[in-house]
Amino acid sequence: MGKKPMPPLTPARDTVVDLLVVGSGTGMAAALAGHDLGLSCLIVEKTPYVGGSTARSGGAFWIPGNPVLPDGGDEALALAQTYVRAVVGDSAPEERGAAFLDAGRATVALLERTTPMKFFWARGYSDYHPEEPGGLAEGRTCECRPFDASVLGSERPRLRPGVMEAPVPMPVTGADYKWMNLLVRTPAKALPRILRRAAQGIGGMLIAREYLAGGQALAAGLFAGVLRAGIPVWTETALVRLLRDGDRVTGAVVRQNDREVTVRARRGVVLAAGGFDHDMGARHKFQSPSLPDGASLGSKGNTGDAITAAQDLGAAVALMDQAWWFPAYAPLPGADPLVMLAERSLPGSFVVDQTGRRFLNEATDYMSFGQALLERERRGDPAEQMWLVFDQRYRNRYIMAGAVFPRQPLPKAWFEAGLAHRAEDPSALAQAIGVPRDALTETFRAMARYAETGVDPEFGRGASAYDRYYGDPTIGPNPNLAPLDKPPYYAVRMVLSDLGTCGGVVADEHARVLRENGEVIDGLYAIGNTAANAFGATYPGAGATIGQGLVYGCIAARHAATARA
Ligand SMILES: Cc1cc2nc3c(=O)[nH]c(=O)nc-3n(C[C@H](O)[C@H](O)[C@H](O)COP(=O)(O)OP(=O)(O)OC[C@H]3O[C@@H](n4cnc5c(N)ncnc54)[C@H](O)[C@@H]3O)c2cc1C
């Protein structure tokens, strides 16, 4: 399938709509919900691409009680409520979590009705804190089934490219990834999936279909719904400032190609422009001066514009120190970090800092991992370096960085850039990465002892069902622990990255933006990463970020539909 040219830009012009949505990630759900309620909607998107980080993501969504889950009943919702209360605590208002749970079912039903997407339950993808009251080891995470992006027609080139593409054209869902990663260990589980997906991907091409998975599927599916509904999307059109009449927001000035136009919004403006992922000034101010430029995996257009525009009208902000932290492969010069997902959990590996010692449960969820790193920094004990250490047996067993297959040598460029080192014994590896030899050697010995007993007395790796999800089920007694005793040994440099920031505008249970004094700014809504995380400083389960964006998009549209015109 040849690369199609970008279709012509829809020219921006002064206009009046019911609902203006700023940002085309989860904001597309707000527009779909608004349209479904009879509102005229318009989406403006700053970049040439539709989909934002949503299109770059794994596409998992965590929406408890939804109709795709085996148990979508009231008891399931009550259990989820217990869980959300337990993990969120007082880090976010309880009504935010409760409203999210109330509206989840209707949101997924709406997406099934208004888009061509079909969803499935990623069974076994444990909640991130399954041991908390109401937590489920079986999980509540769902995904979009492989989606045929050819339905986008001439608009296909406008879909933002993903970052986790398979090396061959085949749609790999999150659930597939888990098993494909274990191809060498559990071929009976992995091979049928690989064959099915290869047939779908390569076979699909023969009949002019293009199957996508993960965030690509979700964003393409939302976009297909938007196109089908006839909702205009103005790309390369950025929010400049919000307009108001008295205390009420009545629209926005947007800019396309240096030309400013006015969009009046009778029912409201939904800010869905992502977080401030790439505003390094704000990130250094609110989060940490040590965050390197370009380390965020969030979409490049996410520079906090909508948060600033809301603040200009007196909106309060919260949780600005928070992000969806994500430890990743340190990037090659000028490149983005590479996604590291199962690698930290698989047996035969551990993570050390400059002391040559482990400092946390490597298999913990990525947000907690990042929070632990920043907490160390605040205590004046930063992890100045971070290395994933493993042996040749690990290398022979598992895929790394999504594309380095078992037994395949690590990329030469990693060694040349000093991001990977190899040595014949732990002591030489310690010297190569500049950490104390005795300490690193003792870490190797300790891991061998823990692997034998199956218990990590230092950090409890493998104790949680979440840790074990990305473990190797063929290894016992603990699927996350194995000795590192087959030379050569490797160390690969890691960096603290993120999937986007999650502090932002304070919004209430209707997604309405609030002022410092708790008053509502009429006509203004914030969702997704533009709003302060509905789950406070926590990440309850895989897909909780897209989940809340989609659900709060629908909540915002529903509220706007009842607002005075
Ligand atoms: C590699 C990766 C994997 C991930 N996997 C998952 C996952 O599986 N599940 C999950 O829940 N989350 C995941 N995430 C996180 C998730 O993708 C984001 O948190 C979520 O998509 C944010 O949605 P959003 O709508 O707030 O922002 P986005 O989807 O980023 O959309 C915001 C849009 O607003 C546009 N915009 C910015 N400024 C302006 C402006 N001034 N005017 C107009 N438009 C503007 C941006 O260009 C962008 O297109 C992942 C993220 C990454 C990077």
PDB file of N, CA and C in Angstrom, residues 85-171:
ATOM      1  N   ARG A  85     -11.551   4.296  45.763  1.00  0.00           N
ATOM      2  CA  ARG A  85     -11.424   5.016  47.036  1.00  0.00           C
ATOM      3  C   ARG A  85     -10.129   4.618  47.746  1.00  0.00           C
ATOM      4  N   ALA A  86      -9.837   3.315  47.721  1.00  0.00           N
ATOM      5  CA  ALA A  86      -8.656   2.821  48.450  1.00  0.00           C
ATOM      6  C   ALA A  86      -7.358   3.345  47.827  1.00  0.00           C
ATOM      7  N   VAL A  87      -7.262   3.323  46.507  1.00  0.00           N
ATOM      8  CA  VAL A  87      -5.979   3.727  45.912  1.00  0.00           C
ATOM      9  C   VAL A  87      -5.825   5.248  45.819  1.00  0.00           C
ATOM     10  N   VAL A  88      -6.932   5.932  45.581  1.00  0.00           N
ATOM     11  CA  VAL A  88      -6.841   7.389  45.379  1.00  0.00           C
ATOM     12  C   VAL A  88      -6.729   8.115  46.719  1.00  0.00           C
ATOM     13  N   GLY A  89      -7.400   7.588  47.736  1.00  0.00           N
ATOM     14  CA  GLY A  89      -7.375   8.234  49.053  1.00  0.00           C
ATOM     15  C   GLY A  89      -7.845   9.666  48.935  1.00  0.00           C
ATOM     16  N   ASP A  90      -7.121  10.578  49.577  1.00  0.00           N
ATOM     17  CA  ASP A  90      -7.572  11.969  49.496  1.00  0.00           C
ATOM     18  C   ASP A  90      -6.759  12.758  48.462  1.00  0.00           C
ATOM     19  N   SER A  91      -6.138  12.036  47.492  1.00  0.00           N
ATOM     20  CA  SER A  91      -5.341  12.785  46.502  1.00  0.00           C
ATOM     21  C   SER A  91      -6.202  13.374  45.387  1.00  0.00           C
ATOM     22  N   ALA A  92      -7.496  13.042  45.350  1.00  0.00           N
ATOM     23  CA  ALA A  92      -8.438  13.687  44.407  1.00  0.00           C
ATOM     24  C   ALA A  92      -9.819  13.649  45.061  1.00  0.00           C
ATOM     25  N   PRO A  93     -10.706  14.594  44.701  1.00  0.00           N
ATOM     26  CA  PRO A  93     -12.046  14.589  45.297  1.00  0.00           C
ATOM     27  C   PRO A  93     -12.789  13.286  44.951  1.00  0.00           C
ATOM     28  N   GLU A  94     -13.459  12.724  45.950  1.00  0.00           N
ATOM     29  CA  GLU A  94     -14.135  11.439  45.757  1.00  0.00           C
ATOM     30  C   GLU A  94     -15.171  11.502  44.629  1.00  0.00           C
ATOM     31  N   GLU A  95     -15.825  12.666  44.475  1.00  0.00           N
ATOM     32  CA  GLU A  95     -16.880  12.770  43.447  1.00  0.00           C
ATOM     33  C   GLU A  95     -16.320  12.553  42.036  1.00  0.00           C
ATOM     34  N   ARG A  96     -15.051  12.880  41.845  1.00  0.00           N
ATOM     35  CA  ARG A  96     -14.470  12.712  40.490  1.00  0.00           C
ATOM     36  C   ARG A  96     -14.403  11.237  40.127  1.00  0.00           C
ATOM     37  N   GLY A  97     -13.937  10.436  41.055  1.00  0.00           N
ATOM     38  CA  GLY A  97     -13.852   8.994  40.802  1.00  0.00           C
ATOM     39  C   GLY A  97     -15.244   8.398  40.672  1.00  0.00           C
ATOM     40  N   ALA A  98     -16.168   8.859  41.516  1.00  0.00           N
ATOM     41  CA  ALA A  98     -17.530   8.298  41.510  1.00  0.00           C
ATOM     42  C   ALA A  98     -18.232   8.625  40.190  1.00  0.00           C
ATOM     43  N   ALA A  99     -18.090   9.867  39.715  1.00  0.00           N
ATOM     44  CA  ALA A  99     -18.748  10.255  38.457  1.00  0.00           C
ATOM     45  C   ALA A  99     -18.157   9.478  37.291  1.00  0.00           C
ATOM     46  N   PHE A 100     -16.847   9.254  37.331  1.00  0.00           N
ATOM     47  CA  PHE A 100     -16.173   8.451  36.290  1.00  0.00           C
ATOM     48  C   PHE A 100     -16.799   7.051  36.247  1.00  0.00           C
ATOM     49  N   LEU A 101     -16.957   6.451  37.413  1.00  0.00           N
ATOM     50  CA  LEU A 101     -17.497   5.086  37.443  1.00  0.00           C
ATOM     51  C   LEU A 101     -18.955   5.071  36.974  1.00  0.00           C
ATOM     52  N   ASP A 102     -19.715   6.062  37.385  1.00  0.00           N
ATOM     53  CA  ASP A 102     -21.138   6.134  36.987  1.00  0.00           C
ATOM     54  C   ASP A 102     -21.305   6.204  35.474  1.00  0.00           C
ATOM     55  N   ALA A 103     -20.402   6.952  34.824  1.00  0.00           N
ATOM     56  CA  ALA A 103     -20.591   7.222  33.394  1.00  0.00           C
ATOM     57  C   ALA A 103     -19.841   6.251  32.487  1.00  0.00           C
ATOM     58  N   GLY A 104     -19.070   5.343  33.066  1.00  0.00           N
ATOM     59  CA  GLY A 104     -18.216   4.456  32.270  1.00  0.00           C
ATOM     60  C   GLY A 104     -18.999   3.557  31.325  1.00  0.00           C
ATOM     61  N   ARG A 105     -20.024   2.952  31.884  1.00  0.00           N
ATOM     62  CA  ARG A 105     -20.830   2.009  31.103  1.00  0.00           C
ATOM     63  C   ARG A 105     -21.401   2.688  29.853  1.00  0.00           C
ATOM     64  N   ALA A 106     -21.998   3.864  30.067  1.00  0.00           N
ATOM     65  CA  ALA A 106     -22.635   4.587  28.956  1.00  0.00           C
ATOM     66  C   ALA A 106     -21.589   5.040  27.934  1.00  0.00           C
ATOM     67  N   THR A 107     -20.396   5.360  28.422  1.00  0.00           N
ATOM     68  CA  THR A 107     -19.346   5.820  27.501  1.00  0.00           C
ATOM     69  C   THR A 107     -18.959   4.711  26.527  1.00  0.00           C
ATOM     70  N   VAL A 108     -18.709   3.521  27.067  1.00  0.00           N
ATOM     71  CA  VAL A 108     -18.296   2.425  26.185  1.00  0.00           C
ATOM     72  C   VAL A 108     -19.446   2.059  25.238  1.00  0.00           C
ATOM     73  N   ALA A 109     -20.663   2.082  25.757  1.00  0.00           N
ATOM     74  CA  ALA A 109     -21.821   1.789  24.893  1.00  0.00           C
ATOM     75  C   ALA A 109     -21.906   2.826  23.768  1.00  0.00           C
ATOM     76  N   LEU A 110     -21.645   4.089  24.103  1.00  0.00           N
ATOM     77  CA  LEU A 110     -21.694   5.142  23.084  1.00  0.00           C
ATOM     78  C   LEU A 110     -20.620   4.927  22.016  1.00  0.00           C
ATOM     79  N   LEU A 111     -19.416   4.561  22.461  1.00  0.00           N
ATOM     80  CA  LEU A 111     -18.334   4.352  21.487  1.00  0.00           C
ATOM     81  C   LEU A 111     -18.640   3.155  20.594  1.00  0.00           C
ATOM     82  N   GLU A 112     -19.264   2.144  21.172  1.00  0.00           N
ATOM     83  CA  GLU A 112     -19.627   0.978  20.346  1.00  0.00           C
ATOM     84  C   GLU A 112     -20.694   1.353  19.316  1.00  0.00           C
ATOM     85  N   ARG A 113     -21.540   2.304  19.704  1.00  0.00           N
ATOM     86  CA  ARG A 113     -22.641   2.700  18.818  1.00  0.00           C
ATOM     87  C   ARG A 113     -22.204   3.702  17.747  1.00  0.00           C
ATOM     88  N   THR A 114     -21.300   4.590  18.108  1.00  0.00           N
ATOM     89  CA  THR A 114     -21.013   5.715  17.205  1.00  0.00           C
ATOM     90  C   THR A 114     -19.724   5.533  16.401  1.00  0.00           C
ATOM     91  N   THR A 115     -19.007   4.452  16.652  1.00  0.00           N
ATOM     92  CA  THR A 115     -17.778   4.195  15.885  1.00  0.00           C
ATOM     93  C   THR A 115     -17.807   2.744  15.406  1.00  0.00           C
ATOM     94  N   PRO A 116     -16.948   2.410  14.442  1.00  0.00           N
ATOM     95  CA  PRO A 116     -16.899   0.992  14.013  1.00  0.00           C
ATOM     96  C   PRO A 116     -16.040   0.114  14.926  1.00  0.00           C
ATOM     97  N   MET A 117     -15.631   0.611  16.075  1.00  0.00           N
ATOM     98  CA  MET A 117     -14.722  -0.175  16.922  1.00  0.00           C
ATOM     99  C   MET A 117     -15.430  -1.302  17.659  1.00  0.00           C
ATOM    100  N   LYS A 118     -14.665  -2.368  17.897  1.00  0.00           N
ATOM    101  CA  LYS A 118     -15.121  -3.478  18.746  1.00  0.00           C
ATOM    102  C   LYS A 118     -14.055  -3.647  19.822  1.00  0.00           C
ATOM    103  N   PHE A 119     -14.502  -3.874  21.041  1.00  0.00           N
ATOM    104  CA  PHE A 119     -13.551  -3.938  22.151  1.00  0.00           C
ATOM    105  C   PHE A 119     -13.464  -5.344  22.735  1.00  0.00           C
ATOM    106  N   PHE A 120     -12.397  -5.586  23.466  1.00  0.00           N
ATOM    107  CA  PHE A 120     -12.300  -6.854  24.206  1.00  0.00           C
ATOM    108  C   PHE A 120     -11.638  -6.628  25.562  1.00  0.00           C
ATOM    109  N   TRP A 121     -11.893  -7.559  26.450  1.00  0.00           N
ATOM    110  CA  TRP A 121     -11.326  -7.526  27.794  1.00  0.00           C
ATOM    111  C   TRP A 121      -9.927  -8.136  27.756  1.00  0.00           C
ATOM    112  N   ALA A 122      -8.923  -7.404  28.240  1.00  0.00           N
ATOM    113  CA  ALA A 122      -7.553  -7.937  28.298  1.00  0.00           C
ATOM    114  C   ALA A 122      -7.440  -8.759  29.583  1.00  0.00           C
ATOM    115  N   ARG A 123      -8.059  -9.886  29.584  1.00  0.00           N
ATOM    116  CA  ARG A 123      -8.178 -10.713  30.785  1.00  0.00           C
ATOM    117  C   ARG A 123      -6.811 -11.006  31.411  1.00  0.00           C
ATOM    118  N   GLY A 124      -6.723 -10.797  32.694  1.00  0.00           N
ATOM    119  CA  GLY A 124      -5.482 -11.112  33.408  1.00  0.00           C
ATOM    120  C   GLY A 124      -4.537  -9.919  33.524  1.00  0.00           C
ATOM    121  N   TYR A 125      -4.863  -8.815  32.835  1.00  0.00           N
ATOM    122  CA  TYR A 125      -4.022  -7.613  32.981  1.00  0.00           C
ATOM    123  C   TYR A 125      -4.429  -6.958  34.293  1.00  0.00           C
ATOM    124  N   SER A 126      -3.756  -7.396  35.323  1.00  0.00           N
ATOM    125  CA  SER A 126      -4.141  -7.043  36.697  1.00  0.00           C
ATOM    126  C   SER A 126      -4.260  -5.528  36.907  1.00  0.00           C
ATOM    127  N   ASP A 127      -5.192  -5.142  37.785  1.00  0.00           N
ATOM    128  CA  ASP A 127      -5.160  -3.764  38.291  1.00  0.00           C
ATOM    129  C   ASP A 127      -3.754  -3.517  38.837  1.00  0.00           C
ATOM    130  N   TYR A 128      -3.354  -2.237  38.887  1.00  0.00           N
ATOM    131  CA  TYR A 128      -1.983  -1.965  39.314  1.00  0.00           C
ATOM    132  C   TYR A 128      -1.772  -2.188  40.815  1.00  0.00           C
ATOM    133  N   HIS A 129      -2.857  -2.181  41.574  1.00  0.00           N
ATOM    134  CA  HIS A 129      -2.727  -2.407  43.025  1.00  0.00           C
ATOM    135  C   HIS A 129      -3.757  -3.463  43.440  1.00  0.00           C
ATOM    136  N   PRO A 130      -3.626  -4.685  42.912  1.00  0.00           N
ATOM    137  CA  PRO A 130      -4.676  -5.685  43.104  1.00  0.00           C
ATOM    138  C   PRO A 130      -4.859  -6.103  44.554  1.00  0.00           C
ATOM    139  N   GLU A 131      -3.849  -5.834  45.372  1.00  0.00           N
ATOM    140  CA  GLU A 131      -3.959  -6.247  46.772  1.00  0.00           C
ATOM    141  C   GLU A 131      -4.767  -5.253  47.603  1.00  0.00           C
ATOM    142  N   GLU A 132      -5.094  -4.104  47.029  1.00  0.00           N
ATOM    143  CA  GLU A 132      -5.908  -3.112  47.749  1.00  0.00           C
ATOM    144  C   GLU A 132      -7.372  -3.572  47.738  1.00  0.00           C
ATOM    145  N   PRO A 133      -8.174  -3.108  48.720  1.00  0.00           N
ATOM    146  CA  PRO A 133      -9.590  -3.514  48.738  1.00  0.00           C
ATOM    147  C   PRO A 133     -10.257  -3.213  47.390  1.00  0.00           C
ATOM    148  N   GLY A 134     -10.956  -4.193  46.855  1.00  0.00           N
ATOM    149  CA  GLY A 134     -11.665  -3.998  45.588  1.00  0.00           C
ATOM    150  C   GLY A 134     -10.787  -4.228  44.363  1.00  0.00           C
ATOM    151  N   GLY A 135      -9.496  -4.444  44.563  1.00  0.00           N
ATOM    152  CA  GLY A 135      -8.580  -4.656  43.434  1.00  0.00           C
ATOM    153  C   GLY A 135      -8.803  -6.024  42.794  1.00  0.00           C
ATOM    154  N   LEU A 136      -8.576  -6.121  41.508  1.00  0.00           N
ATOM    155  CA  LEU A 136      -8.798  -7.380  40.793  1.00  0.00           C
ATOM    156  C   LEU A 136      -7.527  -7.825  40.073  1.00  0.00           C
ATOM    157  N   ALA A 137      -7.092  -9.065  40.378  1.00  0.00           N
ATOM    158  CA  ALA A 137      -5.934  -9.610  39.672  1.00  0.00           C
ATOM    159  C   ALA A 137      -6.295  -9.933  38.217  1.00  0.00           C
ATOM    160  N   GLU A 138      -7.543 -10.234  37.962  1.00  0.00           N
ATOM    161  CA  GLU A 138      -7.992 -10.507  36.583  1.00  0.00           C
ATOM    162  C   GLU A 138      -8.052  -9.234  35.753  1.00  0.00           C
ATOM    163  N   GLY A 139      -8.140  -8.098  36.448  1.00  0.00           N
ATOM    164  CA  GLY A 139      -8.109  -6.802  35.787  1.00  0.00           C
ATOM    165  C   GLY A 139      -9.432  -6.361  35.188  1.00  0.00           C
ATOM    166  N   ARG A 140      -9.429  -5.075  34.795  1.00  0.00           N
ATOM    167  CA  ARG A 140     -10.630  -4.461  34.201  1.00  0.00           C
ATOM    168  C   ARG A 140     -10.244  -3.711  32.934  1.00  0.00           C
ATOM    169  N   THR A 141      -9.089  -4.055  32.393  1.00  0.00           N
ATOM    170  CA  THR A 141      -8.573  -3.312  31.247  1.00  0.00           C
ATOM    171  C   THR A 141      -9.156  -3.869  29.949  1.00  0.00           C
ATOM    172  N   CYS A 142      -9.533  -2.968  29.058  1.00  0.00           N
ATOM    173  CA  CYS A 142     -10.063  -3.383  27.747  1.00  0.00           C
ATOM    174  C   CYS A 142      -9.220  -2.741  26.642  1.00  0.00           C
ATOM    175  N   GLU A 143      -9.390  -3.265  25.462  1.00  0.00           N
ATOM    176  CA  GLU A 143      -8.675  -2.759  24.284  1.00  0.00           C
ATOM    177  C   GLU A 143      -9.587  -2.806  23.082  1.00  0.00           C
ATOM    178  N   CYS A 144      -9.174  -2.114  22.035  1.00  0.00           N
ATOM    179  CA  CYS A 144      -9.889  -2.165  20.763  1.00  0.00           C
ATOM    180  C   CYS A 144      -9.366  -3.381  19.969  1.00  0.00           C
ATOM    181  N   ARG A 145     -10.242  -4.109  19.372  1.00  0.00           N
ATOM    182  CA  ARG A 145      -9.795  -5.202  18.488  1.00  0.00           C
ATOM    183  C   ARG A 145      -9.068  -4.580  17.292  1.00  0.00           C
ATOM    184  N   PRO A 146      -8.177  -5.337  16.637  1.00  0.00           N
ATOM    185  CA  PRO A 146      -7.510  -4.777  15.459  1.00  0.00           C
ATOM    186  C   PRO A 146      -8.521  -4.093  14.544  1.00  0.00           C
ATOM    187  N   PHE A 147      -8.169  -2.900  14.125  1.00  0.00           N
ATOM    188  CA  PHE A 147      -9.105  -2.026  13.433  1.00  0.00           C
ATOM    189  C   PHE A 147      -8.595  -1.733  12.032  1.00  0.00           C
ATOM    190  N   ASP A 148      -9.481  -1.817  11.059  1.00  0.00           N
ATOM    191  CA  ASP A 148      -9.100  -1.593   9.665  1.00  0.00           C
ATOM    192  C   ASP A 148      -9.102  -0.092   9.356  1.00  0.00           C
ATOM    193  N   ALA A 149      -7.900   0.481   9.302  1.00  0.00           N
ATOM    194  CA  ALA A 149      -7.782   1.938   9.118  1.00  0.00           C
ATOM    195  C   ALA A 149      -8.102   2.368   7.696  1.00  0.00           C
ATOM    196  N   SER A 150      -8.308   1.416   6.777  1.00  0.00           N
ATOM    197  CA  SER A 150      -8.636   1.844   5.412  1.00  0.00           C
ATOM    198  C   SER A 150     -10.002   2.533   5.376  1.00  0.00           C
ATOM    199  N   VAL A 151     -10.805   2.349   6.433  1.00  0.00           N
ATOM    200  CA  VAL A 151     -12.108   3.044   6.451  1.00  0.00           C
ATOM    201  C   VAL A 151     -11.921   4.567   6.559  1.00  0.00           C
ATOM    202  N   LEU A 152     -10.712   4.984   6.910  1.00  0.00           N
ATOM    203  CA  LEU A 152     -10.486   6.442   6.985  1.00  0.00           C
ATOM    204  C   LEU A 152     -10.337   7.063   5.596  1.00  0.00           C
ATOM    205  N   GLY A 153     -10.145   6.211   4.591  1.00  0.00           N
ATOM    206  CA  GLY A 153     -10.068   6.706   3.211  1.00  0.00           C
ATOM    207  C   GLY A 153      -8.994   7.748   3.033  1.00  0.00           C
ATOM    208  N   SER A 154      -9.353   8.852   2.386  1.00  0.00           N
ATOM    209  CA  SER A 154      -8.345   9.875   2.081  1.00  0.00           C
ATOM    210  C   SER A 154      -7.842  10.573   3.350  1.00  0.00           C
ATOM    211  N   GLU A 155      -8.545  10.408   4.465  1.00  0.00           N
ATOM    212  CA  GLU A 155      -8.111  11.035   5.725  1.00  0.00           C
ATOM    213  C   GLU A 155      -7.061  10.212   6.460  1.00  0.00           C
ATOM    214  N   ARG A 156      -6.776   9.009   5.971  1.00  0.00           N
ATOM    215  CA  ARG A 156      -5.831   8.109   6.658  1.00  0.00           C
ATOM    216  C   ARG A 156      -4.488   8.764   6.993  1.00  0.00           C
ATOM    217  N   PRO A 157      -3.889   9.544   6.045  1.00  0.00           N
ATOM    218  CA  PRO A 157      -2.567  10.125   6.368  1.00  0.00           C
ATOM    219  C   PRO A 157      -2.605  11.070   7.562  1.00  0.00           C
ATOM    220  N   ARG A 158      -3.810  11.524   7.922  1.00  0.00           N
ATOM    221  CA  ARG A 158      -3.896  12.471   9.035  1.00  0.00           C
ATOM    222  C   ARG A 158      -3.809  11.778  10.403  1.00  0.00           C
ATOM    223  N   LEU A 159      -3.896  10.455  10.443  1.00  0.00           N
ATOM    224  CA  LEU A 159      -3.804   9.761  11.734  1.00  0.00           C
ATOM    225  C   LEU A 159      -2.365   9.844  12.250  1.00  0.00           C
ATOM    226  N   ARG A 160      -2.221  10.317  13.475  1.00  0.00           N
ATOM    227  CA  ARG A 160      -0.857  10.442  14.036  1.00  0.00           C
ATOM    228  C   ARG A 160      -0.185   9.073  14.100  1.00  0.00           C
ATOM    229  N   PRO A 161       1.048   8.962  13.602  1.00  0.00           N
ATOM    230  CA  PRO A 161       1.735   7.657  13.651  1.00  0.00           C
ATOM    231  C   PRO A 161       1.976   7.198  15.087  1.00  0.00           C
ATOM    232  N   GLY A 162       2.072   5.887  15.247  1.00  0.00           N
ATOM    233  CA  GLY A 162       2.304   5.306  16.573  1.00  0.00           C
ATOM    234  C   GLY A 162       3.788   5.206  16.886  1.00  0.00           C
ATOM    235  N   VAL A 163       4.077   4.737  18.104  1.00  0.00           N
ATOM    236  CA  VAL A 163       5.489   4.561  18.477  1.00  0.00           C
ATOM    237  C   VAL A 163       5.812   3.111  18.783  1.00  0.00           C
ATOM    238  N   MET A 164       4.817   2.258  18.760  1.00  0.00           N
ATOM    239  CA  MET A 164       5.079   0.880  19.167  1.00  0.00           C
ATOM    240  C   MET A 164       4.718  -0.082  18.045  1.00  0.00           C
ATOM    241  N   GLU A 165       5.079   0.321  16.826  1.00  0.00           N
ATOM    242  CA  GLU A 165       4.709  -0.508  15.676  1.00  0.00           C
ATOM    243  C   GLU A 165       5.520  -1.792  15.642  1.00  0.00           C
ATOM    244  N   ALA A 166       4.882  -2.872  15.195  1.00  0.00           N
ATOM    245  CA  ALA A 166       5.601  -4.136  15.007  1.00  0.00           C
ATOM    246  C   ALA A 166       6.525  -3.971  13.800  1.00  0.00           C
ATOM    247  N   PRO A 167       7.661  -4.717  13.793  1.00  0.00           N
ATOM    248  CA  PRO A 167       8.588  -4.580  12.659  1.00  0.00           C
ATOM    249  C   PRO A 167       7.995  -5.063  11.330  1.00  0.00           C
ATOM    250  N   VAL A 168       6.947  -5.884  11.378  1.00  0.00           N
ATOM    251  CA  VAL A 168       6.255  -6.284  10.142  1.00  0.00           C
ATOM    252  C   VAL A 168       4.807  -5.812  10.250  1.00  0.00           C
ATOM    253  N   PRO A 169       4.127  -5.635   9.083  1.00  0.00           N
ATOM    254  CA  PRO A 169       2.758  -5.109   9.185  1.00  0.00           C
ATOM    255  C   PRO A 169       1.816  -6.130   9.816  1.00  0.00           C
ATOM    256  N   MET A 170       1.688  -6.073  11.125  1.00  0.00           N
ATOM    257  CA  MET A 170       0.708  -6.915  11.807  1.00  0.00           C
ATOM    258  C   MET A 170       0.214  -6.189  13.056  1.00  0.00           C
ATOM    259  N   PRO A 171      -1.081  -6.250  13.306  1.00  0.00           N
ATOM    260  CA  PRO A 171      -1.609  -5.555  14.474  1.00  0.00           C
ATOM    261  C   PRO A 171      -1.301  -6.336  15.748  1.00  0.00           C
TER     262      PRO A 171
END
